[in-house]
Short mmCIF file of C-alpha atoms in Angstrom, two decimals:
data_model
loop_
_atom_site.label_atom_id
_atom_site.label_comp_id
_atom_site.label_asym_id
_atom_site.label_seq_id
_atom_site.Cartn_x
_atom_site.Cartn_y
_atom_site.Cartn_z
CA UNK X 253 0.00 0.00 0.00
CA UNK X 254 1.34 3.42 -0.93
CA UNK X 255 1.91 6.17 1.59
CA UNK X 256 -0.95 8.62 2.16
CA UNK X 257 -1.05 12.07 3.78
CA UNK X 258 -2.70 10.36 6.75
CA UNK X 259 0.29 8.04 7.11
CA UNK X 260 2.69 10.99 7.04
CA UNK X 261 0.61 12.85 9.62
CA UNK X 262 0.53 9.82 11.90
CA UNK X 263 4.28 9.27 11.71
CA UNK X 264 5.12 12.93 12.36
CA UNK X 265 2.59 13.06 15.21
CA UNK X 266 3.95 9.89 16.79
CA UNK X 267 7.50 11.19 16.62
CA UNK X 268 6.39 14.50 18.12
CA UNK X 269 4.90 12.84 21.22
CA UNK X 270 7.88 10.54 21.81
CA UNK X 271 9.80 13.06 23.97
CA UNK X 272 6.78 13.37 26.24
CA UNK X 273 6.38 9.59 26.50
CA UNK X 274 10.04 9.27 27.50
CA UNK X 275 9.79 12.17 29.95
CA UNK X 276 6.61 10.91 31.64
CA UNK X 277 7.50 7.24 32.11
CA UNK X 278 7.78 6.53 35.84
CA UNK X 279 6.42 9.96 36.79
CA UNK X 280 3.52 10.46 39.21
CA UNK X 281 0.36 12.31 38.17
CA UNK X 282 -2.63 13.19 40.36
CA UNK X 283 -5.80 13.69 38.29
CA UNK X 284 -8.78 15.32 40.02
CA UNK X 285 -12.32 15.69 38.68
CA UNK X 286 -15.64 16.64 40.20
CA UNK X 287 -19.08 15.14 39.88
CA UNK X 288 -19.93 17.29 36.86
CA UNK X 289 -17.08 15.73 34.92
CA UNK X 290 -18.31 12.27 35.86
CA UNK X 291 -21.78 13.14 34.56
CA UNK X 292 -20.43 14.50 31.26
CA UNK X 293 -20.63 12.68 27.94
CA UNK X 294 -16.84 12.25 27.80
CA UNK X 295 -16.34 10.35 31.06
CA UNK X 296 -16.01 7.04 29.20
CA UNK X 297 -13.29 8.35 26.90
CA UNK X 298 -11.60 9.87 29.94
CA UNK X 299 -11.41 6.35 31.34
CA UNK X 300 -9.81 5.22 28.07
CA UNK X 301 -7.25 8.02 28.30
CA UNK X 302 -6.41 7.14 31.91
CA UNK X 303 -5.83 3.57 30.76
CA UNK X 304 -3.46 4.86 28.07
CA UNK X 305 -1.47 6.90 30.60
CA UNK X 306 -1.16 3.86 32.86
CA UNK X 307 0.01 1.71 29.94
CA UNK X 308 2.79 4.26 29.28
CA UNK X 309 4.21 3.65 32.74
CA UNK X 310 2.77 6.76 34.42
CA UNK X 311 1.91 6.35 38.10
CA UNK X 312 -1.66 7.59 38.61
CA UNK X 313 -3.72 8.76 41.54
CA UNK X 314 -7.33 9.68 40.70
CA UNK X 315 -9.37 11.84 43.06
CA UNK X 316 -13.08 12.35 42.42
CA UNK X 317 -15.81 14.53 43.82
CA UNK X 318 -19.58 14.13 43.74
CA UNK X 319 -21.14 17.57 44.30
CA UNK X 320 -24.09 17.33 41.84
CA UNK X 321 -24.73 13.73 42.86
CA UNK X 322 -24.89 14.83 46.51
CA UNK X 323 -27.28 17.63 45.52
CA UNK X 324 -29.54 15.05 43.87
CA UNK X 325 -29.54 12.89 47.01
CA UNK X 326 -30.47 15.92 49.13
CA UNK X 327 -33.34 16.84 46.79
CA UNK X 328 -34.73 13.31 46.93
CA UNK X 329 -34.82 13.53 50.73
CA UNK X 330 -36.13 17.11 50.76
CA UNK X 331 -33.04 18.39 52.54
CA UNK X 332 -31.59 21.84 52.08
CA UNK X 333 -28.14 22.29 50.53
CA UNK X 334 -26.20 24.82 52.62
CA UNK X 335 -22.72 26.26 52.13
CA UNK X 336 -20.46 28.59 54.06
CA UNK X 337 -17.14 29.88 52.68
CA UNK X 338 -17.38 27.31 49.91
CA UNK X 339 -17.72 24.34 52.29
CA UNK X 340 -20.88 22.25 52.55
CA UNK X 341 -22.48 22.44 55.99
CA UNK X 342 -22.67 18.70 56.63
CA UNK X 343 -24.95 17.64 59.45
CA UNK X 344 -25.75 13.98 60.14
CA UNK X 345 -28.56 13.77 57.57
CA UNK X 346 -26.47 15.50 54.92
CA UNK X 347 -23.55 13.20 55.67
CA UNK X 348 -25.75 10.17 54.88
CA UNK X 349 -26.47 11.70 51.47
CA UNK X 350 -22.76 12.40 50.96
CA UNK X 351 -21.81 8.81 51.74
CA UNK X 352 -24.48 7.38 49.42
CA UNK X 353 -23.57 9.66 46.50
CA UNK X 354 -19.81 9.33 46.88
CA UNK X 355 -20.00 5.55 47.21
CA UNK X 356 -22.14 5.27 44.08
CA UNK X 357 -19.82 7.49 42.05
CA UNK X 358 -16.74 5.60 43.25
CA UNK X 359 -18.21 2.28 42.05
CA UNK X 360 -19.17 3.84 38.72
CA UNK X 361 -15.61 5.04 38.11
CA UNK X 362 -14.13 1.74 39.23
CA UNK X 363 -16.41 -0.08 36.78
CA UNK X 364 -15.42 2.17 33.89
CA UNK X 365 -11.72 1.62 34.59
CA UNK X 366 -12.27 -2.14 34.68
CA UNK X 367 -14.05 -2.64 31.36
CA UNK X 368 -11.66 -4.62 29.20
CA UNK X 369 -14.23 -4.97 26.42
CA UNK X 370 -13.24 -6.06 22.92
CA UNK X 371 -13.25 -3.40 20.21
CA UNK X 372 -12.64 -0.60 22.71
CA UNK X 373 -9.44 1.27 23.62
CA UNK X 374 -9.39 -0.77 26.85
CA UNK X 375 -9.46 -4.18 25.18
CA UNK X 376 -7.27 -6.68 27.06
CA UNK X 377 -6.33 -4.03 29.61
CA UNK X 378 -5.30 -5.22 33.05
CA UNK X 379 -5.79 -2.15 35.19
CA UNK X 380 -5.86 -2.71 38.93
CA UNK X 381 -7.75 0.02 40.76
CA UNK X 382 -7.01 0.31 44.47
CA UNK X 383 -8.83 2.37 47.10
CA UNK X 384 -8.12 2.62 50.79
CA UNK X 385 -8.00 4.75 53.90
CA UNK X 386 -5.06 6.83 52.70
CA UNK X 387 -6.64 10.11 53.78
CA UNK X 388 -7.29 11.11 57.38
CA UNK X 389 -9.80 13.91 57.93
CA UNK X 390 -10.43 16.37 60.70
CA UNK X 391 -13.40 18.65 61.42
CA UNK X 392 -13.42 22.26 60.27
CA UNK X 393 -15.31 23.06 63.45
CA UNK X 394 -17.17 26.34 63.86
CA UNK X 395 -16.66 29.03 61.19
CA UNK X 396 -17.95 32.54 61.88
CA UNK X 397 -20.31 31.14 64.46
CA UNK X 398 -21.63 28.42 62.12
CA UNK X 399 -21.17 24.79 63.13
CA UNK X 400 -19.89 22.95 60.06
CA UNK X 401 -20.61 19.54 61.69
CA UNK X 402 -19.04 16.83 59.51
CA UNK X 403 -17.45 19.18 56.99
CA UNK X 404 -13.72 18.56 57.18
CA UNK X 405 -10.24 19.23 55.94
CA UNK X 406 -7.32 16.90 55.22
CA UNK X 407 -5.38 16.09 58.35
CA UNK X 408 -2.89 13.54 57.01
CA UNK X 409 -1.99 11.68 53.83
CA UNK X 410 -0.53 8.17 53.98
CA UNK X 411 2.08 8.88 51.30
CA UNK X 412 3.98 5.66 52.00
CA UNK X 413 0.86 3.57 51.44
CA UNK X 414 -0.03 5.39 48.22
CA UNK X 415 3.51 5.10 46.86
CA UNK X 416 3.58 1.41 47.72
CA UNK X 417 0.48 0.82 45.59
CA UNK X 418 1.83 2.95 42.75
CA UNK X 419 5.05 0.96 42.89
CA UNK X 420 3.01 -2.20 42.25
CA UNK X 421 1.56 -0.66 39.11
CA UNK X 422 -1.87 0.01 40.59
CA UNK X 423 -4.03 3.06 39.96
CA UNK X 424 -5.06 4.59 43.27
CA UNK X 425 -8.67 5.88 43.23
CA UNK X 426 -9.69 8.12 46.11
CA UNK X 427 -12.82 10.10 46.96
CA UNK X 428 -13.63 13.11 49.10
CA UNK X 429 -14.32 11.27 52.34
CA UNK X 430 -11.86 11.39 55.24
CA UNK X 431 -12.21 9.12 58.28
CA UNK X 432 -10.76 10.40 61.53
CA UNK X 433 -8.80 8.45 64.17
CA UNK X 434 -11.95 8.51 66.32
CA UNK X 435 -13.96 6.66 63.67
CA UNK X 436 -15.97 9.60 62.35
CA UNK X 437 -16.16 10.37 58.62
CA UNK X 438 -15.78 13.90 57.31
CA UNK X 439 -16.87 15.40 54.01
CA UNK X 440 -13.78 16.89 52.36
CA UNK X 441 -13.40 19.11 49.34
CA UNK X 442 -12.15 17.15 46.34
CA UNK X 443 -9.76 19.88 45.21
CA UNK X 444 -8.13 20.09 48.66
CA UNK X 445 -7.75 16.31 48.81
CA UNK X 446 -6.03 16.29 45.41
CA UNK X 447 -3.74 19.15 46.46
CA UNK X 448 -2.78 17.42 49.73
CA UNK X 449 -2.05 14.12 47.98
CA UNK X 450 0.02 15.75 45.22
CA UNK X 451 2.13 17.59 47.80
CA UNK X 452 2.54 14.57 50.09
CA UNK X 453 3.65 12.14 47.37
CA UNK X 454 5.70 14.82 45.56
CA UNK X 455 3.70 14.42 42.34
CA UNK X 456 5.21 15.59 39.09
CA UNK X 457 1.83 16.82 37.85
CA UNK X 458 -1.52 17.69 39.37
CA UNK X 459 -4.36 17.91 36.84
CA UNK X 460 -7.78 19.41 37.54
CA UNK X 461 -10.62 18.78 35.08
CA UNK X 462 -12.80 21.89 35.18
CA UNK X 463 -16.04 23.37 33.85
CA UNK X 464 -14.08 25.74 31.58
CA UNK X 465 -11.20 25.24 29.16
CA UNK X 466 -8.76 26.75 31.66
CA UNK X 467 -7.87 30.12 33.16
CA UNK X 468 -8.85 33.08 30.97
CA UNK X 469 -8.18 36.78 31.06
CA UNK X 470 -10.96 39.34 31.33
CA UNK X 471 -11.58 39.28 27.57
CA UNK X 472 -12.04 35.51 27.61
CA UNK X 473 -8.68 34.66 26.02
CA UNK X 474 -7.16 31.44 27.34
CA UNK X 475 -3.95 31.83 29.35
CA UNK X 476 -1.88 28.80 28.39
CA UNK X 477 0.60 29.27 31.24
CA UNK X 478 0.74 31.36 34.41
CA UNK X 479 3.14 31.46 37.32
CA UNK X 480 1.89 31.03 40.88
CA UNK X 481 2.34 34.75 41.49
CA UNK X 482 0.39 35.66 38.35
CA UNK X 483 -2.42 33.28 39.35
CA UNK X 484 -2.58 34.82 42.83
CA UNK X 485 -2.92 38.25 41.28
CA UNK X 486 -5.74 37.00 39.06
CA UNK X 487 -7.67 35.63 42.04
CA UNK X 488 -7.74 39.04 43.72
CA UNK X 489 -10.04 40.48 41.05
CA UNK X 490 -11.28 37.86 38.62
CA UNK X 491 -15.04 37.70 38.83
CA UNK X 492 -15.14 36.37 35.27
CA UNK X 493 -13.57 33.01 36.22
CA UNK X 494 -15.80 29.92 36.39
CA UNK X 495 -16.86 28.34 39.67
CA UNK X 496 -14.47 25.41 39.26
CA UNK X 497 -11.52 27.65 38.44
CA UNK X 498 -12.23 29.84 41.47
CA UNK X 499 -12.13 26.75 43.70
CA UNK X 500 -9.25 24.92 42.03
CA UNK X 501 -6.86 27.78 41.25
CA UNK X 502 -5.96 28.54 44.91
CA UNK X 503 -5.08 24.86 45.35
CA UNK X 504 -3.00 25.00 42.17
CA UNK X 505 -1.08 28.01 43.47
CA UNK X 506 -0.34 26.42 46.84
CA UNK X 507 0.68 23.09 45.29
CA UNK X 508 3.06 24.68 42.78
CA UNK X 509 4.69 26.79 45.49
CA UNK X 510 5.54 23.78 47.64
CA UNK X 511 7.03 21.56 44.98
CA UNK X 512 4.43 20.02 42.65
CA UNK X 513 6.10 20.29 39.25
CA UNK X 514 3.14 21.38 37.12
CA UNK X 515 -0.53 21.99 37.86
CA UNK X 516 -2.85 21.82 34.85
CA UNK X 517 -6.42 23.11 34.62
CA UNK X 518 -8.28 21.78 31.57
CA UNK X 519 -11.88 21.42 30.48
CA UNK X 520 -13.68 18.10 30.76
CA UNK X 521 -16.10 18.99 27.94
CA UNK X 522 -13.49 18.53 25.21
CA UNK X 523 -12.87 14.95 24.13
CA UNK X 524 -9.24 13.95 24.62
CA UNK X 525 -8.38 17.16 26.49
CA UNK X 526 -6.18 15.25 28.95
CA UNK X 527 -4.01 13.77 26.19
CA UNK X 528 -3.86 17.01 24.23
CA UNK X 529 -2.74 18.94 27.28
CA UNK X 530 -0.04 16.46 28.27
CA UNK X 531 1.34 15.41 24.88
CA UNK X 532 1.36 18.61 22.82
CA UNK X 533 3.45 21.74 23.15
CA UNK X 534 0.51 24.16 23.00
CA UNK X 535 -1.82 22.13 25.20
CA UNK X 536 -5.51 22.99 25.52
CA UNK X 537 -5.72 24.41 29.03
CA UNK X 538 -3.69 26.36 31.56
CA UNK X 539 -0.57 25.20 33.35
CA UNK X 540 0.41 26.79 36.66
CA UNK X 541 4.10 26.70 37.56
CA UNK X 542 6.23 28.15 40.29
CA UNK X 543 8.39 29.86 37.67
CA UNK X 544 8.15 30.36 33.92
CA UNK X 545 7.97 27.22 31.74
CA UNK X 546 10.70 28.51 29.47
CA UNK X 547 14.28 28.16 30.61
CA UNK X 548 17.59 28.85 28.86
CA UNK X 549 20.81 27.42 30.23
CA UNK X 550 24.22 26.27 29.09
CA UNK X 551 24.37 22.73 27.74
CA UNK X 552 25.81 19.78 29.66
CA UNK X 553 27.16 16.40 28.46
CA UNK X 554 23.86 14.76 29.47
CA UNK X 555 22.11 16.93 26.85
CA UNK X 556 24.03 15.55 23.86
CA UNK X 557 21.51 12.86 22.87
CA UNK X 558 18.61 15.34 22.91
CA UNK X 559 20.74 17.89 21.07
CA UNK X 560 21.48 15.40 18.29
CA UNK X 561 17.78 14.57 17.99
CA UNK X 562 17.02 18.28 17.62
CA UNK X 563 19.62 19.21 14.98
CA UNK X 564 19.87 15.98 12.97
CA UNK X 565 16.75 16.60 10.81
CA UNK X 566 18.07 20.09 9.96
CA UNK X 567 21.46 18.64 9.07
CA UNK X 568 19.76 16.21 6.70
CA UNK X 569 17.94 19.12 5.03
CA UNK X 570 21.24 20.96 4.61
CA UNK X 571 20.16 23.81 6.88
CA UNK X 572 22.91 23.04 9.40
CA UNK X 573 26.42 21.70 8.94
CA UNK X 574 26.75 18.12 10.14
CA UNK X 575 28.33 17.79 13.58
CA UNK X 576 29.41 14.26 14.57
CA UNK X 577 28.68 13.19 18.12
CA UNK X 578 32.40 13.26 18.98
CA UNK X 579 32.56 16.92 17.93
CA UNK X 580 29.50 17.78 20.01
CA UNK X 581 31.04 16.06 23.01
CA UNK X 582 34.16 18.21 22.67
CA UNK X 583 32.23 21.42 22.04
CA UNK X 584 29.25 21.00 24.37
CA UNK X 585 30.34 23.93 26.53
CA UNK X 586 29.90 26.25 23.55
CA UNK X 587 26.15 25.50 23.40
CA UNK X 588 23.20 27.16 25.08
CA UNK X 589 19.87 25.33 25.05
CA UNK X 590 16.23 26.35 25.34
CA UNK X 591 13.95 24.08 27.33
CA UNK X 592 10.17 24.06 27.41
CA UNK X 593 8.63 22.02 30.20
CA UNK X 594 11.96 20.22 30.62
CA UNK X 595 12.35 19.25 26.95
CA UNK X 596 15.11 20.71 24.74
CA UNK X 597 13.42 22.64 21.93
CA UNK X 598 16.25 24.90 20.72
CA UNK X 599 19.99 25.50 20.79
CA UNK X 600 22.72 27.91 19.73
CA UNK X 601 26.52 27.91 20.03
CA UNK X 602 29.22 30.53 20.50
CA UNK X 603 32.64 29.91 18.93
CA UNK X 604 35.41 32.41 19.67
CA UNK X 605 37.85 32.85 16.78
CA UNK X 606 39.95 35.72 18.13
CA UNK X 607 40.08 37.85 21.27
CA UNK X 608 37.41 40.21 19.88
CA UNK X 609 35.59 38.11 17.27
CA UNK X 610 33.25 35.15 17.62
CA UNK X 611 30.64 33.21 15.67
CA UNK X 612 26.99 32.51 16.43
CA UNK X 613 26.50 28.98 15.11
CA UNK X 614 23.99 26.14 15.08
CA UNK X 615 20.99 28.31 15.97
CA UNK X 616 18.14 25.80 15.74
CA UNK X 617 14.58 25.54 17.06
CA UNK X 618 12.30 22.54 16.55
CA UNK X 619 9.63 23.26 13.89
CA UNK X 620 6.67 23.03 16.27
CA UNK X 621 8.18 25.66 18.59
CA UNK X 622 9.34 28.32 16.14
CA UNK X 623 6.36 30.61 16.58
CA UNK X 624 7.20 31.27 20.23
CA UNK X 625 10.22 33.51 19.71
CA UNK X 626 12.70 30.98 21.06
CA UNK X 627 15.18 31.65 18.24
CA UNK X 628 15.42 35.32 19.19
CA UNK X 629 15.81 34.46 22.86
CA UNK X 630 18.66 32.08 22.04
CA UNK X 631 20.32 34.68 19.85
CA UNK X 632 20.11 37.22 22.68
CA UNK X 633 21.61 34.67 25.05
CA UNK X 634 24.61 34.19 22.74
CA UNK X 635 25.00 37.97 22.38
CA UNK X 636 25.10 38.34 26.18
CA UNK X 637 27.68 35.55 26.46
CA UNK X 638 29.78 37.18 23.75
CA UNK X 639 29.69 40.60 25.41
CA UNK X 640 30.67 39.05 28.72
CA UNK X 641 33.69 37.46 27.00
CA UNK X 642 34.78 40.82 25.58
CA UNK X 643 33.71 40.05 22.00
CA UNK X 644 33.30 43.16 19.84
CA UNK X 645 31.95 41.59 16.65
CA UNK X 646 29.74 38.55 16.07
CA UNK X 647 29.49 36.74 12.74
CA UNK X 648 26.98 34.21 11.48
CA UNK X 649 26.88 32.00 8.38
CA UNK X 650 23.51 30.98 6.97
CA UNK X 651 22.04 29.50 3.81
CA UNK X 652 18.32 29.99 4.62
CA UNK X 653 17.75 32.70 7.21
CA UNK X 654 19.60 35.76 5.92
CA UNK X 655 16.60 38.07 6.27
CA UNK X 656 15.83 36.86 9.79
CA UNK X 657 19.28 37.96 10.96
CA UNK X 658 19.17 41.24 9.01
CA UNK X 659 15.91 42.09 10.77
CA UNK X 660 17.73 41.64 14.07
CA UNK X 661 20.62 43.98 13.44
CA UNK X 662 23.07 41.85 11.44
CA UNK X 663 24.60 43.26 8.26
CA UNK X 664 25.78 41.45 5.14
CA UNK X 665 29.51 41.03 4.70
CA UNK X 666 31.87 38.89 2.64
CA UNK X 667 34.02 35.86 3.25
CA UNK X 668 37.06 38.14 3.32
CA UNK X 669 35.58 39.90 6.36
CA UNK X 670 35.63 36.70 8.42
CA UNK X 671 38.24 36.12 11.15
CA UNK X 672 41.26 34.35 9.69
CA UNK X 673 40.58 31.07 11.53
CA UNK X 674 36.97 30.98 10.30
CA UNK X 675 37.90 32.06 6.78
CA UNK X 676 40.16 29.03 6.42
CA UNK X 677 37.24 26.71 7.32
CA UNK X 678 34.68 28.39 5.00
CA UNK X 679 32.89 25.84 2.81
CA UNK X 680 32.60 27.33 -0.68
CA UNK X 681 30.26 24.53 -1.80
CA UNK X 682 27.58 25.62 0.71
CA UNK X 683 28.00 29.28 -0.33
CA UNK X 684 26.67 30.47 3.01
CA UNK X 685 25.78 34.12 3.41
CA UNK X 686 28.08 35.95 5.84
CA UNK X 687 26.61 38.45 8.28
CA UNK X 688 28.08 40.51 11.10
CA UNK X 689 26.83 42.35 14.16
CA UNK X 690 28.85 44.87 16.15
CA UNK X 691 28.31 44.40 19.87
#
């Protein structure tokens, strides 16, 4: 059968997600979702996607809520639903409704994760779902003169027990109930349970499925990434945010500040949102981090394999000069690299040819990341390094990007203008354009 555009798309897509698969294997994710997500039309495909993550070697803890299901139980028993400061006032009758609704939802999720039906994405799957008393609750007590009864907060997380189950390859499924050492059961907030677990087990990612596509600005534009400080500022005056975001975002801020690597907020109404957020550069929701996702640093020997994977396709196209691995190993200290979410997406090198002259070389950014301005950031990094080294003039040789450099202050020159050492190495077959920038 001949190749088709679909085949090409599949191959390029599969190669694009490979770095994420490698990066995520063995990592720990906590995925939290409320009762509205469970009642949505995409809950079955969410179960398929969770199965896929588990099959890739990702350690998973699932935390679920049941707010609308509890509301339904209360309506059936003609009981009033009361809240104070976002917490449900949970008296004895309300607690009975909570236990019934939460127990029913738990069994529903467990059943969906266990369906190894033929002709489905979970065919022949062997997922083991484990629950347990990993969460200890404590009463909130009296708030502003209001007795909260059995409304509670997380007192303790059995991180050793959870990690033991994850080490066996099990998915840990937890709800929003928290027994106390005295034998009482408290109604906890799902988002606080997920936050406490992610912090206790030092999760690499905490994911909240929400009633909106993520955090937006006042005009409704999605913010694909915010720092904890930026999110805190938003919460001070962000009446436009959805109910879920207003509840989950404070937890995301706290979790990111105490060590959870990434906190994602994504919509549950988009099919495959979990996979799109985790396995694509752009994502579909908002990621909250302690610091900016982008990071430029100098390269280390451990980066060589990823560096080769980045520049090799451009060498094959003739955009870059071929650099054997042995040469990269010798010259690794000349390179600066751009990382996005821990993955190398760009590089550039600085070669000094004389006390006052140097070359900007091997400036490369992966195709799917070129629209983000990473090339310019890498160029600026090399310029700063050159200035620090006392370089007065920077040259660059290019066969494809002459105008890009001209737009950024470089001027056309000739081969004769090159430093003597570089002039001797000039490849007349490539006929590279020569440009210079005075620093």
